[in-house]
Structure formats: structure tokens, C-alpha cells
PDB file of C-alpha atoms and ligand atoms in Angstrom:
ATOM      1  CA  UNK A 311     -11.443   4.153  22.620  1.00 96.00           C
ATOM      2  CA  UNK A 312      -7.518   5.976  21.758  1.00 97.00           C
ATOM      3  CA  UNK A 313      -7.769   8.495  19.846  1.00 98.00           C
ATOM      4  CA  UNK A 314      -3.961   8.698  19.113  1.00 98.00           C
ATOM      5  CA  UNK A 315      -3.442   8.556  14.996  1.00 98.00           C
ATOM      6  CA  UNK A 316      -2.407   4.994  13.122  1.00 98.00           C
ATOM      7  CA  UNK A 317       1.322   5.671  11.919  1.00 98.00           C
ATOM      8  CA  UNK A 318       0.654   4.746   7.706  1.00 98.00           C
ATOM      9  CA  UNK A 319       4.005   3.913   5.614  1.00 98.00           C
ATOM     10  CA  UNK A 320       5.331   3.254   1.836  1.00 98.00           C
ATOM     11  CA  UNK A 321       8.189   4.709   0.551  1.00 97.00           C
ATOM     12  CA  UNK A 322       6.705   6.240  -1.641  1.00 96.00           C
ATOM     13  CA  UNK A 323       3.079   8.048  -2.720  1.00 96.00           C
ATOM     14  CA  UNK A 324       0.907   4.486  -2.852  1.00 97.00           C
ATOM     15  CA  UNK A 325       0.004   4.884   0.470  1.00 98.00           C
ATOM     16  CA  UNK A 326      -1.574   7.251  -0.190  1.00 97.00           C
ATOM     17  CA  UNK A 327      -4.131   5.151  -1.956  1.00 97.00           C
ATOM     18  CA  UNK A 328      -5.799   3.888   0.948  1.00 98.00           C
ATOM     19  CA  UNK A 329      -6.542   7.266   2.936  1.00 96.00           C
ATOM     20  CA  UNK A 330      -9.413   7.896   1.593  1.00 95.00           C
ATOM     21  CA  UNK A 331     -10.946   4.157   1.534  1.00 97.00           C
ATOM     22  CA  UNK A 332      -9.996   5.052   5.988  1.00 97.00           C
ATOM     23  CA  UNK A 333     -11.980   8.674   5.897  1.00 95.00           C
ATOM     24  CA  UNK A 334     -15.109   6.917   3.919  1.00 96.00           C
ATOM     25  CA  UNK A 335     -14.654   3.888   6.278  1.00 97.00           C
ATOM     26  CA  UNK A 336     -13.351   5.052   9.138  1.00 98.00           C
ATOM     27  CA  UNK A 337     -14.162   8.581   9.440  1.00 96.00           C
ATOM     28  CA  UNK A 338     -13.426   9.552  13.189  1.00 97.00           C
ATOM     29  CA  UNK A 339      -9.476   8.695  12.747  1.00 98.00           C
ATOM     30  CA  UNK A 340      -6.534  10.960  12.437  1.00 97.00           C
ATOM     31  CA  UNK A 341      -3.479   9.457  10.356  1.00 98.00           C
ATOM     32  CA  UNK A 342       0.176  10.530  11.003  1.00 98.00           C
ATOM     33  CA  UNK A 343       1.622   9.535   6.722  1.00 98.00           C
ATOM     34  CA  UNK A 344       4.879   8.966   6.844  1.00 98.00           C
ATOM     35  CA  UNK A 345       6.312   8.484   2.381  1.00 98.00           C
ATOM     36  CA  UNK A 346       9.894   8.133   1.697  1.00 97.00           C
ATOM     37  CA  UNK A 347       9.862  10.428  -1.391  1.00 96.00           C
ATOM     38  CA  UNK A 348      13.596  10.432  -1.562  1.00 95.00           C
ATOM     39  CA  UNK A 349      14.660   6.746  -1.559  1.00 96.00           C
ATOM     40  CA  UNK A 350      11.693   5.521  -3.422  1.00 95.00           C
ATOM     41  CA  UNK A 351      11.502   2.809  -5.100  1.00 97.00           C
ATOM     42  CA  UNK A 352      12.067   0.480  -2.444  1.00 98.00           C
ATOM     43  CA  UNK A 353      10.814  -2.791  -4.322  1.00 97.00           C
ATOM     44  CA  UNK A 354      14.027  -2.275  -7.175  1.00 96.00           C
ATOM     45  CA  UNK A 355      16.525  -2.695  -3.289  1.00 97.00           C
ATOM     46  CA  UNK A 356      17.931  -5.562  -1.645  1.00 97.00           C
ATOM     47  CA  UNK A 357      15.740  -7.230   1.054  1.00 98.00           C
ATOM     48  CA  UNK A 358      17.947  -6.241   3.275  1.00 97.00           C
ATOM     49  CA  UNK A 359      17.657  -2.117   2.763  1.00 97.00           C
ATOM     50  CA  UNK A 360      14.041  -2.094   2.500  1.00 98.00           C
ATOM     51  CA  UNK A 361      14.081  -3.473   6.301  1.00 97.00           C
ATOM     52  CA  UNK A 362      16.491  -0.923   7.402  1.00 97.00           C
ATOM     53  CA  UNK A 363      14.031   1.632   6.077  1.00 97.00           C
ATOM     54  CA  UNK A 364      11.383   0.267   7.122  1.00 98.00           C
ATOM     55  CA  UNK A 365      12.555  -0.729   9.902  1.00 97.00           C
ATOM     56  CA  UNK A 366      13.927   3.786  11.144  1.00 97.00           C
ATOM     57  CA  UNK A 367      10.254   4.509   9.601  1.00 98.00           C
ATOM     58  CA  UNK A 368       8.720   1.964  12.701  1.00 98.00           C
ATOM     59  CA  UNK A 369      10.856   4.261  14.860  1.00 98.00           C
ATOM     60  CA  UNK A 370       9.772   7.314  13.922  1.00 98.00           C
ATOM     61  CA  UNK A 371       5.854   6.981  13.873  1.00 98.00           C
ATOM     62  CA  UNK A 372       6.149   5.315  17.373  1.00 98.00           C
ATOM     63  CA  UNK A 373       8.270   7.799  18.434  1.00 97.00           C
ATOM     64  CA  UNK A 374       5.663  10.094  16.942  1.00 97.00           C
ATOM     65  CA  UNK A 375       3.117   8.051  19.079  1.00 97.00           C
ATOM     66  CA  UNK A 376       1.187   5.769  16.735  1.00 98.00           C
ATOM     67  CA  UNK A 377      -1.835   3.488  18.244  1.00 98.00           C
ATOM     68  CA  UNK A 378      -1.122   1.559  15.346  1.00 98.00           C
ATOM     69  CA  UNK A 379       1.634   1.045  12.282  1.00 98.00           C
ATOM     70  CA  UNK A 380       0.281   0.609   8.454  1.00 98.00           C
ATOM     71  CA  UNK A 381       2.374  -1.543   6.032  1.00 98.00           C
ATOM     72  CA  UNK A 382       0.314   0.549   3.656  1.00 98.00           C
ATOM     73  CA  UNK A 383       3.521  -1.176   0.745  1.00 98.00           C
ATOM     74  CA  UNK A 384       3.446  -4.415  -0.311  1.00 98.00           C
ATOM     75  CA  UNK A 385       7.035  -4.364  -0.778  1.00 98.00           C
ATOM     76  CA  UNK A 386       7.387  -3.918   2.934  1.00 98.00           C
ATOM     77  CA  UNK A 387       4.863  -5.958   3.901  1.00 98.00           C
ATOM     78  CA  UNK A 388       5.827  -8.807   1.605  1.00 98.00           C
ATOM     79  CA  UNK A 389       9.479  -8.140   2.896  1.00 98.00           C
ATOM     80  CA  UNK A 390       9.523  -6.919   6.641  1.00 98.00           C
ATOM     81  CA  UNK A 391       6.264  -8.215   8.183  1.00 98.00           C
ATOM     82  CA  UNK A 392       7.344 -10.641  11.045  1.00 98.00           C
ATOM     83  CA  UNK A 393      10.713  -8.415  11.898  1.00 98.00           C
ATOM     84  CA  UNK A 394       8.858  -5.664  12.393  1.00 98.00           C
ATOM     85  CA  UNK A 395       6.259  -7.677  14.732  1.00 98.00           C
ATOM     86  CA  UNK A 396       9.179  -8.912  15.967  1.00 98.00           C
ATOM     87  CA  UNK A 397      10.753  -5.617  17.198  1.00 97.00           C
ATOM     88  CA  UNK A 398       7.016  -4.331  18.272  1.00 97.00           C
ATOM     89  CA  UNK A 399       5.154  -6.488  20.575  1.00 97.00           C
ATOM     90  CA  UNK A 400       3.818  -3.907  21.876  1.00 96.00           C
ATOM     91  CA  UNK A 401       1.697  -2.453  18.551  1.00 98.00           C
ATOM     92  CA  UNK A 402      -0.428  -3.881  16.206  1.00 98.00           C
ATOM     93  CA  UNK A 403       1.266  -3.680  12.632  1.00 98.00           C
ATOM     94  CA  UNK A 404      -0.976  -4.112   9.708  1.00 98.00           C
ATOM     95  CA  UNK A 405       0.203  -5.087   6.330  1.00 98.00           C
ATOM     96  CA  UNK A 406      -1.706  -5.570   3.097  1.00 98.00           C
ATOM     97  CA  UNK A 407      -1.305  -8.665   1.817  1.00 98.00           C
ATOM     98  CA  UNK A 408      -2.577 -10.793   3.873  1.00 98.00           C
ATOM     99  CA  UNK A 409      -6.586  -8.814   3.408  1.00 98.00           C
ATOM    100  CA  UNK A 410      -6.015  -8.729  -0.528  1.00 98.00           C
ATOM    101  CA  UNK A 411      -4.851 -11.850  -0.125  1.00 98.00           C
ATOM    102  CA  UNK A 412      -8.336 -13.556   1.724  1.00 98.00           C
ATOM    103  CA  UNK A 413     -10.896 -11.657  -0.333  1.00 98.00           C
ATOM    104  CA  UNK A 414      -8.940 -13.047  -4.271  1.00 98.00           C
ATOM    105  CA  UNK A 415      -9.514 -16.547  -2.759  1.00 98.00           C
ATOM    106  CA  UNK A 416     -12.854 -15.598  -1.232  1.00 97.00           C
ATOM    107  CA  UNK A 417     -14.544 -14.690  -4.773  1.00 98.00           C
ATOM    108  CA  UNK A 418     -11.774 -16.871  -6.961  1.00 97.00           C
ATOM    109  CA  UNK A 419     -12.500 -20.538  -7.604  1.00 96.00           C
ATOM    110  CA  UNK A 420     -10.075 -23.365  -9.533  1.00 96.00           C
ATOM    111  CA  UNK A 421     -12.466 -22.219 -12.854  1.00 96.00           C
ATOM    112  CA  UNK A 422     -10.321 -18.595 -12.199  1.00 97.00           C
ATOM    113  CA  UNK A 423      -7.079 -17.476 -14.063  1.00 98.00           C
ATOM    114  CA  UNK A 424      -5.235 -15.066 -10.646  1.00 98.00           C
ATOM    115  CA  UNK A 425      -2.613 -12.503 -11.636  1.00 98.00           C
ATOM    116  CA  UNK A 426      -0.716 -10.526  -9.237  1.00 98.00           C
ATOM    117  CA  UNK A 427       1.593  -8.200 -10.398  1.00 98.00           C
ATOM    118  CA  UNK A 428       3.678  -5.305  -7.825  1.00 98.00           C
ATOM    119  CA  UNK A 429       7.149  -5.133  -7.665  1.00 98.00           C
ATOM    120  CA  UNK A 430      10.210  -7.482  -8.341  1.00 98.00           C
ATOM    121  CA  UNK A 431      10.659  -8.039  -4.512  1.00 98.00           C
ATOM    122  CA  UNK A 432       7.194  -8.390  -3.938  1.00 98.00           C
ATOM    123  CA  UNK A 433       6.048 -11.042  -5.746  1.00 98.00           C
ATOM    124  CA  UNK A 434      10.088 -12.908  -5.936  1.00 98.00           C
ATOM    125  CA  UNK A 435       8.735 -13.052  -2.750  1.00 98.00           C
ATOM    126  CA  UNK A 436       5.779 -14.595  -3.171  1.00 98.00           C
ATOM    127  CA  UNK A 437       3.460 -13.477  -0.169  1.00 98.00           C
ATOM    128  CA  UNK A 438       0.830 -13.269  -2.392  1.00 98.00           C
ATOM    129  CA  UNK A 439       1.021 -17.356  -3.286  1.00 98.00           C
ATOM    130  CA  UNK A 440       1.691 -17.368  -0.087  1.00 98.00           C
ATOM    131  CA  UNK A 441      -1.590 -16.318   1.616  1.00 98.00           C
ATOM    132  CA  UNK A 442      -4.606 -17.067  -1.039  1.00 98.00           C
ATOM    133  CA  UNK A 443      -2.529 -20.605  -0.596  1.00 98.00           C
ATOM    134  CA  UNK A 444      -3.219 -20.506   2.661  1.00 98.00           C
ATOM    135  CA  UNK A 445      -6.882 -19.288   2.646  1.00 98.00           C
ATOM    136  CA  UNK A 446      -7.939 -22.274  -0.557  1.00 97.00           C
ATOM    137  CA  UNK A 447      -6.044 -24.390  -1.955  1.00 97.00           C
ATOM    138  CA  UNK A 448      -5.564 -25.036  -5.669  1.00 96.00           C
ATOM    139  CA  UNK A 449      -6.121 -21.703  -7.611  1.00 98.00           C
ATOM    140  CA  UNK A 450      -4.848 -20.975 -10.192  1.00 98.00           C
ATOM    141  CA  UNK A 451      -2.198 -18.150  -9.837  1.00 98.00           C
ATOM    142  CA  UNK A 452       0.577 -16.144 -11.802  1.00 98.00           C
ATOM    143  CA  UNK A 453       1.618 -12.964 -10.960  1.00 98.00           C
ATOM    144  CA  UNK A 454       4.516 -10.027 -12.760  1.00 98.00           C
ATOM    145  CA  UNK A 455       6.520  -8.131 -11.406  1.00 98.00           C
ATOM    146  CA  UNK A 456       6.208  -4.082 -12.827  1.00 98.00           C
ATOM    147  CA  UNK A 457       9.823  -2.566 -11.940  1.00 97.00           C
ATOM    148  CA  UNK A 458       8.286   0.659 -14.496  1.00 96.00           C
ATOM    149  CA  UNK A 459       5.337   2.110 -12.727  1.00 97.00           C
ATOM    150  CA  UNK A 460       6.432   3.085  -9.594  1.00 96.00           C
ATOM    151  CA  UNK A 461       9.547   5.574 -10.473  1.00 95.00           C
ATOM    152  CA  UNK A 462       6.271   6.378 -13.870  1.00 95.00           C
ATOM    153  CA  UNK A 463       3.398   7.070 -11.157  1.00 94.00           C
ATOM    154  CA  UNK A 464       5.847   8.878  -8.755  1.00 92.00           C
ATOM    155  CA  UNK A 465       6.927  11.252 -11.529  1.00 91.00           C
ATOM    156  CA  UNK A 466       2.956  11.770 -11.964  1.00 91.00           C
ATOM    157  CA  UNK A 467       3.659  10.235 -15.326  1.00 92.00           C
ATOM    158  CA  UNK A 468       0.081   8.498 -14.923  1.00 91.00           C
ATOM    159  CA  UNK A 469      -2.226   9.174 -17.903  1.00 88.00           C
ATOM    160  CA  UNK A 470       0.633   9.755 -20.562  1.00 88.00           C
ATOM    161  CA  UNK A 471       0.736   7.886 -23.146  1.00 94.00           C
ATOM    162  CA  UNK A 472       3.547   6.446 -21.799  1.00 96.00           C
ATOM    163  CA  UNK A 473       1.589   4.468 -18.932  1.00 96.00           C
ATOM    164  CA  UNK A 474      -0.710   3.096 -21.927  1.00 96.00           C
ATOM    165  CA  UNK A 475       2.639   2.137 -23.849  1.00 97.00           C
ATOM    166  CA  UNK A 476       3.965   0.051 -20.167  1.00 97.00           C
ATOM    167  CA  UNK A 477       0.759  -0.997 -18.890  1.00 98.00           C
ATOM    168  CA  UNK A 478       0.712  -3.471 -22.373  1.00 98.00           C
ATOM    169  CA  UNK A 479       4.802  -3.818 -22.842  1.00 97.00           C
ATOM    170  CA  UNK A 480       3.262  -5.820 -19.048  1.00 98.00           C
ATOM    171  CA  UNK A 481      -0.156  -6.724 -19.176  1.00 98.00           C
ATOM    172  CA  UNK A 482      -0.980  -7.598 -22.479  1.00 98.00           C
ATOM    173  CA  UNK A 483       0.457 -11.143 -22.444  1.00 98.00           C
ATOM    174  CA  UNK A 484       0.506 -11.487 -18.986  1.00 98.00           C
ATOM    175  CA  UNK A 485      -3.480 -11.407 -19.093  1.00 98.00           C
ATOM    176  CA  UNK A 486      -3.700 -12.834 -22.564  1.00 97.00           C
ATOM    177  CA  UNK A 487      -1.520 -16.201 -22.088  1.00 97.00           C
ATOM    178  CA  UNK A 488      -2.511 -17.103 -18.865  1.00 98.00           C
ATOM    179  CA  UNK A 489      -5.918 -16.238 -19.504  1.00 98.00           C
ATOM    180  CA  UNK A 490      -6.041 -13.423 -16.319  1.00 98.00           C
ATOM    181  CA  UNK A 491      -9.830 -12.530 -15.055  1.00 98.00           C
ATOM    182  CA  UNK A 492      -9.010 -11.196 -11.312  1.00 98.00           C
ATOM    183  CA  UNK A 493      -5.743  -9.469 -11.139  1.00 98.00           C
ATOM    184  CA  UNK A 494      -4.853  -7.480  -7.508  1.00 98.00           C
ATOM    185  CA  UNK A 495      -3.023  -4.807  -7.869  1.00 98.00           C
ATOM    186  CA  UNK A 496       0.177  -5.336  -5.640  1.00 98.00           C
ATOM    187  CA  UNK A 497       1.482  -2.459  -5.235  1.00 98.00           C
ATOM    188  CA  UNK A 498      -0.243   0.395  -3.349  1.00 98.00           C
ATOM    189  CA  UNK A 499       1.046   2.972  -5.756  1.00 97.00           C
ATOM    190  CA  UNK A 500      -0.914   0.542  -8.601  1.00 98.00           C
ATOM    191  CA  UNK A 501      -4.400   2.503  -7.954  1.00 97.00           C
ATOM    192  CA  UNK A 502      -3.152   4.913  -9.118  1.00 96.00           C
ATOM    193  CA  UNK A 503      -3.327   3.667 -12.812  1.00 97.00           C
ATOM    194  CA  UNK A 504      -6.488   1.326 -12.590  1.00 97.00           C
ATOM    195  CA  UNK A 505      -8.439   3.488 -14.592  1.00 96.00           C
ATOM    196  CA  UNK A 506      -5.876   2.796 -17.769  1.00 96.00           C
ATOM    197  CA  UNK A 507      -6.122  -0.989 -16.472  1.00 98.00           C
ATOM    198  CA  UNK A 508      -9.666  -1.267 -16.793  1.00 97.00           C
ATOM    199  CA  UNK A 509     -10.034   1.042 -19.789  1.00 97.00           C
ATOM    200  CA  UNK A 510      -7.513  -1.747 -21.477  1.00 97.00           C
ATOM    201  CA  UNK A 511      -8.911  -4.845 -20.120  1.00 98.00           C
ATOM    202  CA  UNK A 512     -12.369  -4.150 -19.951  1.00 98.00           C
ATOM    203  CA  UNK A 513     -13.818  -7.344 -18.301  1.00 97.00           C
ATOM    204  CA  UNK A 514     -10.824  -7.401 -15.811  1.00 98.00           C
ATOM    205  CA  UNK A 515     -12.070  -7.863 -11.415  1.00 98.00           C
ATOM    206  CA  UNK A 516      -9.653  -5.980  -9.920  1.00 98.00           C
ATOM    207  CA  UNK A 517      -8.202  -6.852  -6.073  1.00 98.00           C
ATOM    208  CA  UNK A 518      -6.528  -3.801  -4.348  1.00 98.00           C
ATOM    209  CA  UNK A 519      -4.935  -4.207  -1.558  1.00 98.00           C
ATOM    210  CA  UNK A 520      -5.124  -0.364  -0.046  1.00 98.00           C
ATOM    211  CA  UNK A 521      -9.664  -1.137   0.094  1.00 98.00           C
ATOM    212  CA  UNK A 522      -9.285  -4.263   1.685  1.00 98.00           C
ATOM    213  CA  UNK A 523      -7.005  -3.883   4.427  1.00 98.00           C
ATOM    214  CA  UNK A 524      -9.343  -1.450   5.737  1.00 98.00           C
ATOM    215  CA  UNK A 525     -11.333  -4.088   7.431  1.00 98.00           C
ATOM    216  CA  UNK A 526      -8.644  -6.038   9.059  1.00 98.00           C
ATOM    217  CA  UNK A 527      -7.775  -2.003  10.605  1.00 98.00           C
ATOM    218  CA  UNK A 528     -11.781  -1.123  11.534  1.00 98.00           C
ATOM    219  CA  UNK A 529     -11.624  -4.999  13.007  1.00 98.00           C
ATOM    220  CA  UNK A 530      -7.940  -5.361  14.838  1.00 98.00           C
ATOM    221  CA  UNK A 531      -9.562  -1.188  15.822  1.00 98.00           C
ATOM    222  CA  UNK A 532     -12.614  -2.538  16.927  1.00 98.00           C
ATOM    223  CA  UNK A 533     -11.287  -5.688  18.297  1.00 98.00           C
ATOM    224  CA  UNK A 534      -8.650  -3.809  21.410  1.00 98.00           C
ATOM    225  CA  UNK A 535     -11.898  -1.495  21.506  1.00 98.00           C
ATOM    226  CA  UNK A 536      -9.023   1.490  20.339  1.00 98.00           C
ATOM    227  CA  UNK A 537     -11.352   3.492  18.129  1.00 98.00           C
ATOM    228  CA  UNK A 538     -11.083   7.283  17.724  1.00 98.00           C
ATOM    229  CA  UNK A 539     -14.174   9.344  18.645  1.00 97.00           C
ATOM    230  CA  UNK A 540     -13.736  13.549  18.266  1.00 93.00           C
ATOM    231  CA  UNK A 541     -10.048  13.285  17.244  1.00 94.00           C
ATOM    232  CA  UNK A 542      -8.468  16.484  18.243  1.00 94.00           C
ATOM    233  CA  UNK A 543      -5.678  15.559  15.707  1.00 96.00           C
ATOM    234  CA  UNK A 544      -4.339  16.660  12.698  1.00 96.00           C
ATOM    235  CA  UNK A 545      -3.396  14.767  10.079  1.00 96.00           C
ATOM    236  CA  UNK A 546       0.160  14.434   9.254  1.00 97.00           C
ATOM    237  CA  UNK A 547       1.840  13.990   6.271  1.00 97.00           C
ATOM    238  CA  UNK A 548       5.397  13.128   6.603  1.00 98.00           C
ATOM    239  CA  UNK A 549       7.499  12.896   3.906  1.00 98.00           C
ATOM    240  CA  UNK A 550      11.672  12.585   3.009  1.00 97.00           C
ATOM    241  CA  UNK A 551      11.320  14.781  -0.073  1.00 95.00           C
ATOM    242  CA  UNK A 552       8.463  17.320   0.224  1.00 95.00           C
ATOM    243  CA  UNK A 553       7.917  16.512  -4.196  1.00 91.00           C
ATOM    244  CA  UNK A 554       5.151  17.983  -5.923  1.00 91.00           C
ATOM    245  CA  UNK A 555       3.438  14.660  -6.356  1.00 91.00           C
ATOM    246  CA  UNK A 556       3.650  13.626  -3.104  1.00 94.00           C
ATOM    247  CA  UNK A 557       1.556  17.629  -2.312  1.00 93.00           C
ATOM    248  CA  UNK A 558      -0.904  18.189  -5.199  1.00 92.00           C
ATOM    249  CA  UNK A 559      -2.014  13.653  -4.580  1.00 89.00           C
ATOM    250  CA  UNK A 560      -3.237  15.260  -1.044  1.00 93.00           C
ATOM    251  CA  UNK A 561      -3.673  18.596  -1.630  1.00 91.00           C
ATOM    252  CA  UNK A 562      -6.496  16.008  -4.342  1.00 88.00           C
ATOM    253  CA  UNK A 563      -7.520  13.848  -1.242  1.00 84.00           C
ATOM    254  CA  UNK A 564      -7.673  16.131   1.660  1.00 82.00           C
ATOM    255  CA  UNK A 565      -9.715  19.254  -1.112  1.00 82.00           C
ATOM    256  CA  UNK A 566     -11.298  21.106   1.766  1.00 80.00           C
ATOM    257  CA  UNK A 567      -9.767  19.349   5.076  1.00 84.00           C
ATOM    258  CA  UNK A 568      -6.938  20.620   7.288  1.00 90.00           C
ATOM    259  CA  UNK A 569      -3.123  19.084   7.597  1.00 94.00           C
ATOM    260  CA  UNK A 570      -0.154  19.599   8.382  1.00 95.00           C
ATOM    261  CA  UNK A 571       2.790  18.667   5.429  1.00 96.00           C
ATOM    262  CA  UNK A 572       6.294  18.756   7.228  1.00 96.00           C
ATOM    263  CA  UNK A 573       9.981  17.570   6.048  1.00 97.00           C
ATOM    264  CA  UNK A 574      11.668  14.666   7.451  1.00 96.00           C
ATOM    265  CA  UNK A 575      14.414  12.027   6.486  1.00 92.00           C
ATOM    266  CA  UNK A 576      15.878  10.051   7.866  1.00 90.00           C
ATOM    267  CA  UNK A 577      20.834   8.904   7.772  1.00 78.00           C
ATOM    268  CA  UNK A 578      21.177   6.938   4.527  1.00 67.00           C
ATOM    269  CA  UNK A 579      22.475   3.636   6.044  1.00 58.00           C
TER     270      UNK A 579
HETATM  271  N1  LIG B1480       3.795   0.989  -3.416  1.00 60.31           N
HETATM  272  C1  LIG B1480       4.720   0.587  -2.544  1.00 60.31           C
HETATM  273  C2  LIG B1480       4.105  -1.159  -3.072  1.00 60.31           C
HETATM  274  O1  LIG B1480       3.124  -1.532  -2.718  1.00 60.31           O
HETATM  275  C3  LIG B1480       6.798   0.321  -3.244  1.00 60.31           C
HETATM  276  C4  LIG B1480       6.672   0.162  -4.392  1.00 60.31           C
HETATM  277  C5  LIG B1480       8.539   0.545  -4.032  1.00 60.31           C
HETATM  278  O2  LIG B1480       8.576   1.633  -4.045  1.00 60.31           O
HETATM  279  O3  LIG B1480       8.949   0.162  -5.569  1.00 60.31           O
HETATM  280  O4  LIG B1480       4.777  -1.880  -3.107  1.00 60.31           O
END
């Protein structure tokens, strides 16, 4: 048993999409979340910059005495996971890509056409193709960076026509010409536009890493006898810019529960 909180982080509000799944599946667990809302988006930045940011945040979460760190960001997972694990060997660090890749490999055969959408950094890294290939070879995989989605979502532009147009701009041709039948939402912000994607392309099977990572969290905590029981820790959400959108999202997720919201910034390097 370990009642310390789990540390989650993302470039902004994206990682929050994993929290309802955690609350449902592991209701005893408590969290410290950090959203780097002042420096979002990460996905269009240089890998070295993303690494500096990720290291700063991991160090901060460690200082909050978390028992595990979840990189609730595909971009950080793709570009920084080995580095983070090397720097912090004493703490389990869980990424979102492997669990989603495993799911894609499990439900797909060579007849399927898998689409991966994500940030520029995630897509150019090729992490999904590699991870899916480790589980099953020979699958048909296509990938596509959709860099406009995250800035729009961070602005709260989610249900407007602008978002529908942006989704169609990237996905109409990608899905049509590659005959995509299974789509991996390879950015933790994208579950927030899942409804729009499903409405436009109703026959797609969708894989959501924010959901898939929960099984991995459970497995690692169980393996290490680190599940929480009756923790009195108050869920705490830090952001480098306490934007209205960040606070609104938390209010939606934890409408009937107490939580703490706080500001935390880092030196810009
Ligand atoms: N939500 C993140 C991801 O999963 C980061 C997106 C960004 O900041 O560009 O990739």
C-alpha cells in the first residue's frame, strides 16, 4: 500500500483526459497534475526544448513526493521517456504510447488500416509505428501530424465550426485515401474532440491512449504493492498559467469533489 499521489503531466489540459478513467478504474488513487499551459504547445517545438521542459516538470513532481510519474502527453512520451527513466530510476515512469500501441496491435490484423494522428514531434518520432511493430509486424500504419488541434483546444475552441473545419482539413483525405478504419488519438488533447471525429467518420474504431494507460498504471502499482487505500491527499492541479480553460476543465471533471489548484512556473531556458 502506498498513499502518495500519482504525478501526471502534460503541456496543458490534454493529460486531464486520463483523469476520469483513473477515477473510475482506481478511485482510491490521488493525483498531482501539472499542465504547462504557459508553454503549450510542445508538439511543434524542438526536441531539446521539450526535453528541458519535461525534466523540469519531472523534478517538480518528484519534489511533491509522487509515487509514480505518468507522462500524460504523447509528445513527451515519444521524445523523453528513456531519458526520464534514466534520470529517475527509482520511480516508475509510465508513458501513454505503449499501452495504446498494444491495443492497436491486439484489435487489428493485416486487413485493417491504422491511422495515427498526433503532434509534429510525436509523428516525426515514429514511436507509434515502432511500438505497434513490437507487438505485431506487418500491419498497415499511416500517420499524420495535426498541429492546429492543440492550440485550438487550449483556447477552448472545441465545438465550433472552426474545429469541424480543422478536423476535415486534416482527416478527410487522410482517412479516405488510406482507407483508415482504426484511428489512434496520439495526443492526449484529442479525446476532447473525439465527438467531432466520430460524427464526421462514424465507422472509425478509435483508440484513446488516455484510456489505455490506466491498465498499465494499475498493473505497475499492483505489481509493486503500491495501490492506495483511504488516502486523505487532496487532488492538486498545478499549471504554469492558470487559464480559464484549465480551471473549467478541472471543474467539469471534479464537479462534486474538493481539489486544489495552484500556480507553478519554471525559468524559461
Ligand atoms: N497533449 C500532448 C500530446 O499528447 C501535447 C500536445 C502539445 O503540446 O503539442 O502530445
